[in-house]
mmCIF file of C-alpha atoms and ligand atoms in Angstrom:
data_model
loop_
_atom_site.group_PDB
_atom_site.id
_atom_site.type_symbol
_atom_site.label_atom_id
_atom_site.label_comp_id
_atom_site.label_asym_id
_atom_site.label_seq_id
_atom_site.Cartn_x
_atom_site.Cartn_y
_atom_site.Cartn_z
ATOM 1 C CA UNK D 1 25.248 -10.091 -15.243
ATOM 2 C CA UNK D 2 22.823 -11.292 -17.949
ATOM 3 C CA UNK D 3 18.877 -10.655 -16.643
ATOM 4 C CA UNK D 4 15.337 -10.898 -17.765
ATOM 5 C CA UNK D 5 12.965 -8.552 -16.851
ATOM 6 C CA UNK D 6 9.254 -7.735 -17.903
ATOM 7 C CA UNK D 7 8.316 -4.778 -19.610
ATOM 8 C CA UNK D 8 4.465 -3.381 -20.237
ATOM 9 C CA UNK D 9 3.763 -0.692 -23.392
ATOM 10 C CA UNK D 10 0.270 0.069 -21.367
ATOM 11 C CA UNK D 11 -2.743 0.649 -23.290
ATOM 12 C CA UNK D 12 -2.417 4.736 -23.143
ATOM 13 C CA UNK D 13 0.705 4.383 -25.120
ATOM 14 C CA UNK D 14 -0.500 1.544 -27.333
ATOM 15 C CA UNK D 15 -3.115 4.247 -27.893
ATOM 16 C CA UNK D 16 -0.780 6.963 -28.284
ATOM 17 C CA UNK D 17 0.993 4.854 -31.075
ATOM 18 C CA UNK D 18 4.370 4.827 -29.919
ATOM 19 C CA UNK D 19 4.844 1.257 -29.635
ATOM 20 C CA UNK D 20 7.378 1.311 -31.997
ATOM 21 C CA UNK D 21 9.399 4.412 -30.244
ATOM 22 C CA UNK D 22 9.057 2.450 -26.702
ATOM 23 C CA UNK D 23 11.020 -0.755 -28.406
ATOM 24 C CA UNK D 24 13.778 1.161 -30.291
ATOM 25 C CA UNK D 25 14.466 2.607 -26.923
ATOM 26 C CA UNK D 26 15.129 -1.004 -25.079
ATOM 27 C CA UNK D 27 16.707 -1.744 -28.360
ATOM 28 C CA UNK D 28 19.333 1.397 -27.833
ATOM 29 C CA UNK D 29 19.804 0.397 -24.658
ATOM 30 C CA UNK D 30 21.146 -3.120 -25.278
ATOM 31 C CA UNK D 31 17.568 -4.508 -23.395
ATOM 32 C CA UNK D 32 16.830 -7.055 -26.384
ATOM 33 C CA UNK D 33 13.117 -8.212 -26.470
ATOM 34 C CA UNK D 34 13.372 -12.376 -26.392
ATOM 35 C CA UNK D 35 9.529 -12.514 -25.989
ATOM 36 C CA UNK D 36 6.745 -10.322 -26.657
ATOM 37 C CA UNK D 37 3.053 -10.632 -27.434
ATOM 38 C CA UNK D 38 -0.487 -8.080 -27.788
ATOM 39 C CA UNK D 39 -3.104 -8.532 -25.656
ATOM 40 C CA UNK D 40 -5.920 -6.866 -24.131
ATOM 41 C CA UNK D 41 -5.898 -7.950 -20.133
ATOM 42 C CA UNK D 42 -8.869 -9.180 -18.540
ATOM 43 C CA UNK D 43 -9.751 -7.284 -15.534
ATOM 44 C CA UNK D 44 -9.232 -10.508 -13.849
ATOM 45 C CA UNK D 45 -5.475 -11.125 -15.447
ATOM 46 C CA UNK D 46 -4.506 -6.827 -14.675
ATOM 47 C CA UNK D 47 -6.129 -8.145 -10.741
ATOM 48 C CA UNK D 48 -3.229 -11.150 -10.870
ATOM 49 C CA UNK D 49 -0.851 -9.041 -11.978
ATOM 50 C CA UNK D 50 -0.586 -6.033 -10.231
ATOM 51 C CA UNK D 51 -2.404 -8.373 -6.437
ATOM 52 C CA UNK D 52 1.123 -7.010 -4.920
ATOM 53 C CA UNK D 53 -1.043 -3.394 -5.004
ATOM 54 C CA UNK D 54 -4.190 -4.899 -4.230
ATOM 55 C CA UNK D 55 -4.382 -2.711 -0.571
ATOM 56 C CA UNK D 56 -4.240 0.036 -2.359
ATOM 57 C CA UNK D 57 -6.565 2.789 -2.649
ATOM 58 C CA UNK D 58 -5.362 3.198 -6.577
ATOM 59 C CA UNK D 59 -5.849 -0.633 -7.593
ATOM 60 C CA UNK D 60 -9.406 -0.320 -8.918
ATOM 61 C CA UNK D 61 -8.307 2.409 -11.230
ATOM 62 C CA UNK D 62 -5.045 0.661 -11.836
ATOM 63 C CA UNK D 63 -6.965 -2.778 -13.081
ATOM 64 C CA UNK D 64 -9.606 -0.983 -15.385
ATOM 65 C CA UNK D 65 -6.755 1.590 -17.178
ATOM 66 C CA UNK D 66 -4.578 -1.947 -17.837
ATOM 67 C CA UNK D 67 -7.671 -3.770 -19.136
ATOM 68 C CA UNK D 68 -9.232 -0.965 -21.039
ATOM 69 C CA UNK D 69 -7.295 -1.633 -24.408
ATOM 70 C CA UNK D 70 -4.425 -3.799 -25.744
ATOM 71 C CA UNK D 71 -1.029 -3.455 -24.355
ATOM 72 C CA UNK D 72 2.015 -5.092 -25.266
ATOM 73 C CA UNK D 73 4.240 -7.599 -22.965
ATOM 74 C CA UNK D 74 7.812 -8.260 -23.744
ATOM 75 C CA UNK D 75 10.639 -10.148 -21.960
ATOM 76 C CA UNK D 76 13.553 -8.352 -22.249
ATOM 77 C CA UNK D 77 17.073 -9.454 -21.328
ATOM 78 C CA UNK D 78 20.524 -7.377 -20.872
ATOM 79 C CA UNK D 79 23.201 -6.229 -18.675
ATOM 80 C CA UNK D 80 21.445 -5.994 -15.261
ATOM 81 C CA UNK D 81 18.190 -5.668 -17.470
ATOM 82 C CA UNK D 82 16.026 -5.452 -14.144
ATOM 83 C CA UNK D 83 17.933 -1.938 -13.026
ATOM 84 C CA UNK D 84 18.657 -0.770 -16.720
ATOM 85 C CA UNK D 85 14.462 -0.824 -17.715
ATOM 86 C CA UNK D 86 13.742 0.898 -14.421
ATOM 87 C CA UNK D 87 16.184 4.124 -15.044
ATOM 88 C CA UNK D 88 15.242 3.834 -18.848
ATOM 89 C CA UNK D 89 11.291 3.879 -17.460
ATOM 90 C CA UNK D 90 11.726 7.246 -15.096
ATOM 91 C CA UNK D 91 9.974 7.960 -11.441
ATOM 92 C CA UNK D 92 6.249 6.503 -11.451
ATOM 93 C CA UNK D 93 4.671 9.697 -11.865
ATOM 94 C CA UNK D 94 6.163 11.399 -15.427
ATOM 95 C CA UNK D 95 5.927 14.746 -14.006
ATOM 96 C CA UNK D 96 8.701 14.013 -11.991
ATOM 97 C CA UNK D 97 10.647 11.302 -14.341
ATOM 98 C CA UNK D 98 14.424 12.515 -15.243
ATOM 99 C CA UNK D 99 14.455 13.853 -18.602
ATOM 100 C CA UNK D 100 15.428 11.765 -21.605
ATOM 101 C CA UNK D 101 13.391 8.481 -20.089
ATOM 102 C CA UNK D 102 10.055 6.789 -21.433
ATOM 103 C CA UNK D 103 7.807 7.890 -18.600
ATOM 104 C CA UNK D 104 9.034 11.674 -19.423
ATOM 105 C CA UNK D 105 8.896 11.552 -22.918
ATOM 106 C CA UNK D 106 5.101 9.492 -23.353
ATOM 107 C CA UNK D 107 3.871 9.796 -19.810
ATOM 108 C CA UNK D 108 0.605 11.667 -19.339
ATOM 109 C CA UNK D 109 0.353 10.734 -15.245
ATOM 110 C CA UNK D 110 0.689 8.452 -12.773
ATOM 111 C CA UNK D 111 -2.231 6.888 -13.969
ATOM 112 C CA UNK D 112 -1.074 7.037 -17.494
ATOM 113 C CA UNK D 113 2.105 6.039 -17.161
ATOM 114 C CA UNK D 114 3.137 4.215 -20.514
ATOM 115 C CA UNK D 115 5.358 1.417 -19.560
ATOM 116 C CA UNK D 116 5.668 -1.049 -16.846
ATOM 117 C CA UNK D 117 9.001 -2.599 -15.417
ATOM 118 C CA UNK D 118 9.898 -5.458 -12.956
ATOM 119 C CA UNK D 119 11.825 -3.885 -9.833
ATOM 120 C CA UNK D 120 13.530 -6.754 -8.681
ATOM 121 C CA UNK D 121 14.950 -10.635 -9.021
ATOM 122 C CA UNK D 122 11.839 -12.085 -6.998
ATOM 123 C CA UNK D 123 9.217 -9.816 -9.141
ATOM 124 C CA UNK D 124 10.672 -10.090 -12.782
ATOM 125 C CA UNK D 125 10.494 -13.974 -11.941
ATOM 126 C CA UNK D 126 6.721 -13.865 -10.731
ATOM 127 C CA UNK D 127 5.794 -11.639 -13.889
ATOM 128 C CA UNK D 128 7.540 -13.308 -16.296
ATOM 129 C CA UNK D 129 5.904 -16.978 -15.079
ATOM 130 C CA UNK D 130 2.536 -15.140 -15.325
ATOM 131 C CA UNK D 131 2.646 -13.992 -18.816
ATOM 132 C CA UNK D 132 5.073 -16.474 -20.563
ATOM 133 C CA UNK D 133 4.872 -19.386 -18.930
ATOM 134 C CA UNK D 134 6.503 -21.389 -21.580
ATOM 135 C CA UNK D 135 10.049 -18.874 -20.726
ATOM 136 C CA UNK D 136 12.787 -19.081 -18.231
ATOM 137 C CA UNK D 137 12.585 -16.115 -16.056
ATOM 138 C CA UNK D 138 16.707 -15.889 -15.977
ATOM 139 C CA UNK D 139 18.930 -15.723 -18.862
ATOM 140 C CA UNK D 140 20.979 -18.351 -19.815
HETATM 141 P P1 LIG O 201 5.906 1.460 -10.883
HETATM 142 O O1 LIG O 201 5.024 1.173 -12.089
HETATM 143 O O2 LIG O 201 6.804 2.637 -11.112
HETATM 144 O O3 LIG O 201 6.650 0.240 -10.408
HETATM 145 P P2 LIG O 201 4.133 1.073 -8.606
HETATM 146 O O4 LIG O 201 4.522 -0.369 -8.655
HETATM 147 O O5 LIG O 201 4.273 1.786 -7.296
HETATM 148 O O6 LIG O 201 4.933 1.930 -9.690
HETATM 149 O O7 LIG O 201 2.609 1.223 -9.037
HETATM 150 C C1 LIG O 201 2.089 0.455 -10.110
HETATM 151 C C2 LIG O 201 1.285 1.364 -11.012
HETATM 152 O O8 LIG O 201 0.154 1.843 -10.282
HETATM 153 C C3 LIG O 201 2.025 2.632 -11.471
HETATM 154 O O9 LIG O 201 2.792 2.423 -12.643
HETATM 155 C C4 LIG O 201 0.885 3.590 -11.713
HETATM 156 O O10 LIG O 201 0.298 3.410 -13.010
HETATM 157 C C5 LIG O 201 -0.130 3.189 -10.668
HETATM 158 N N1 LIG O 201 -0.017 4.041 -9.472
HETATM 159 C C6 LIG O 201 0.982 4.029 -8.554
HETATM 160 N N2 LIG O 201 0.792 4.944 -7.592
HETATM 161 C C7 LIG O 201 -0.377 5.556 -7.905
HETATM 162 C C8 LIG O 201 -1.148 6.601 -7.306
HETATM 163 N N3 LIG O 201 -0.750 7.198 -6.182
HETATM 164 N N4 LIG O 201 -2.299 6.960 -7.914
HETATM 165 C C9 LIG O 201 -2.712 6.352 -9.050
HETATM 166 N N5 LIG O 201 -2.043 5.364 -9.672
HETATM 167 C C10 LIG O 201 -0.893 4.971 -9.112
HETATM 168 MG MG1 LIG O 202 5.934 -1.560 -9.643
#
């Protein structure tokens, strides 16, 4: 099954420079970017995005780290793209991310985490409304 799912290069790895590593690896693994664009969040626009974590003790943190520089936010669709990003991501925290994935290879820790991924239908729809309006959240 053809998905969509959203993908985040966060600002530590836009900062790291490995943009360009991060895509070739969705490219190798058949998750094709069909929309992308730079920004720097507001702290108001990281507070939309991530208001699923808003209860948590981490969200201030969370908010200023995505707002504190430019990241980059793609739409990428693929064979159950949803479930392919997330085991091509790693485990939250990079110290304990399989070997071989994004989070392991550019990871610095939890908080600095390089990439974000949609983990299901219901939130790859909601994120991909909020960034690219203008783009159906399923594939066609
Ligand atoms: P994921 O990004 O793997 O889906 P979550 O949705 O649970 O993880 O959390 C969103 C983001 O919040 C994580 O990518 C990470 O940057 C940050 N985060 C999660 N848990 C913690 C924590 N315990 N302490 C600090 N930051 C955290
Ligand atoms: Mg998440």
């Amino acid at each position: 099954m053809v998905e969509r799912t959203l993908a985040i290069i966060k600002p530590d790895a836009v900062k790291k420079r490995v943009i360009g590593k991060i895509i070739q690896r969705y490219e190798d693994a058949g998750l094709i970017p069909i929309a992308m664009k730079m920004m720097r969040m507001s702290k108001a626009v990281a507070e939309g995005f991530y208001a699923v974590h808003q209860e948590r003790p981490f969200f201030h943190d969370l908010t200023t780290s995505m707002s504190s520089g430019p990241s980059v936010v793609l739409v990428l669709e693929g064979e159950h793209a949803i479930r392919a990003n997330r085991e091509l991501m790693g485990a939250t925290d990079p110290q304990k991310a399989e070997p071989g994935t994004i989070r392991a290879a550019h990871g610095a820790s939890i908080e600095a985490n390089a990439v974000h991924g949609s983990d299901s239908p219901e939130t790859a729809d909601f994120e991909i409304r909020y960034f690219f309006p203008e783009i159906e959240s399923t594939a066609r």
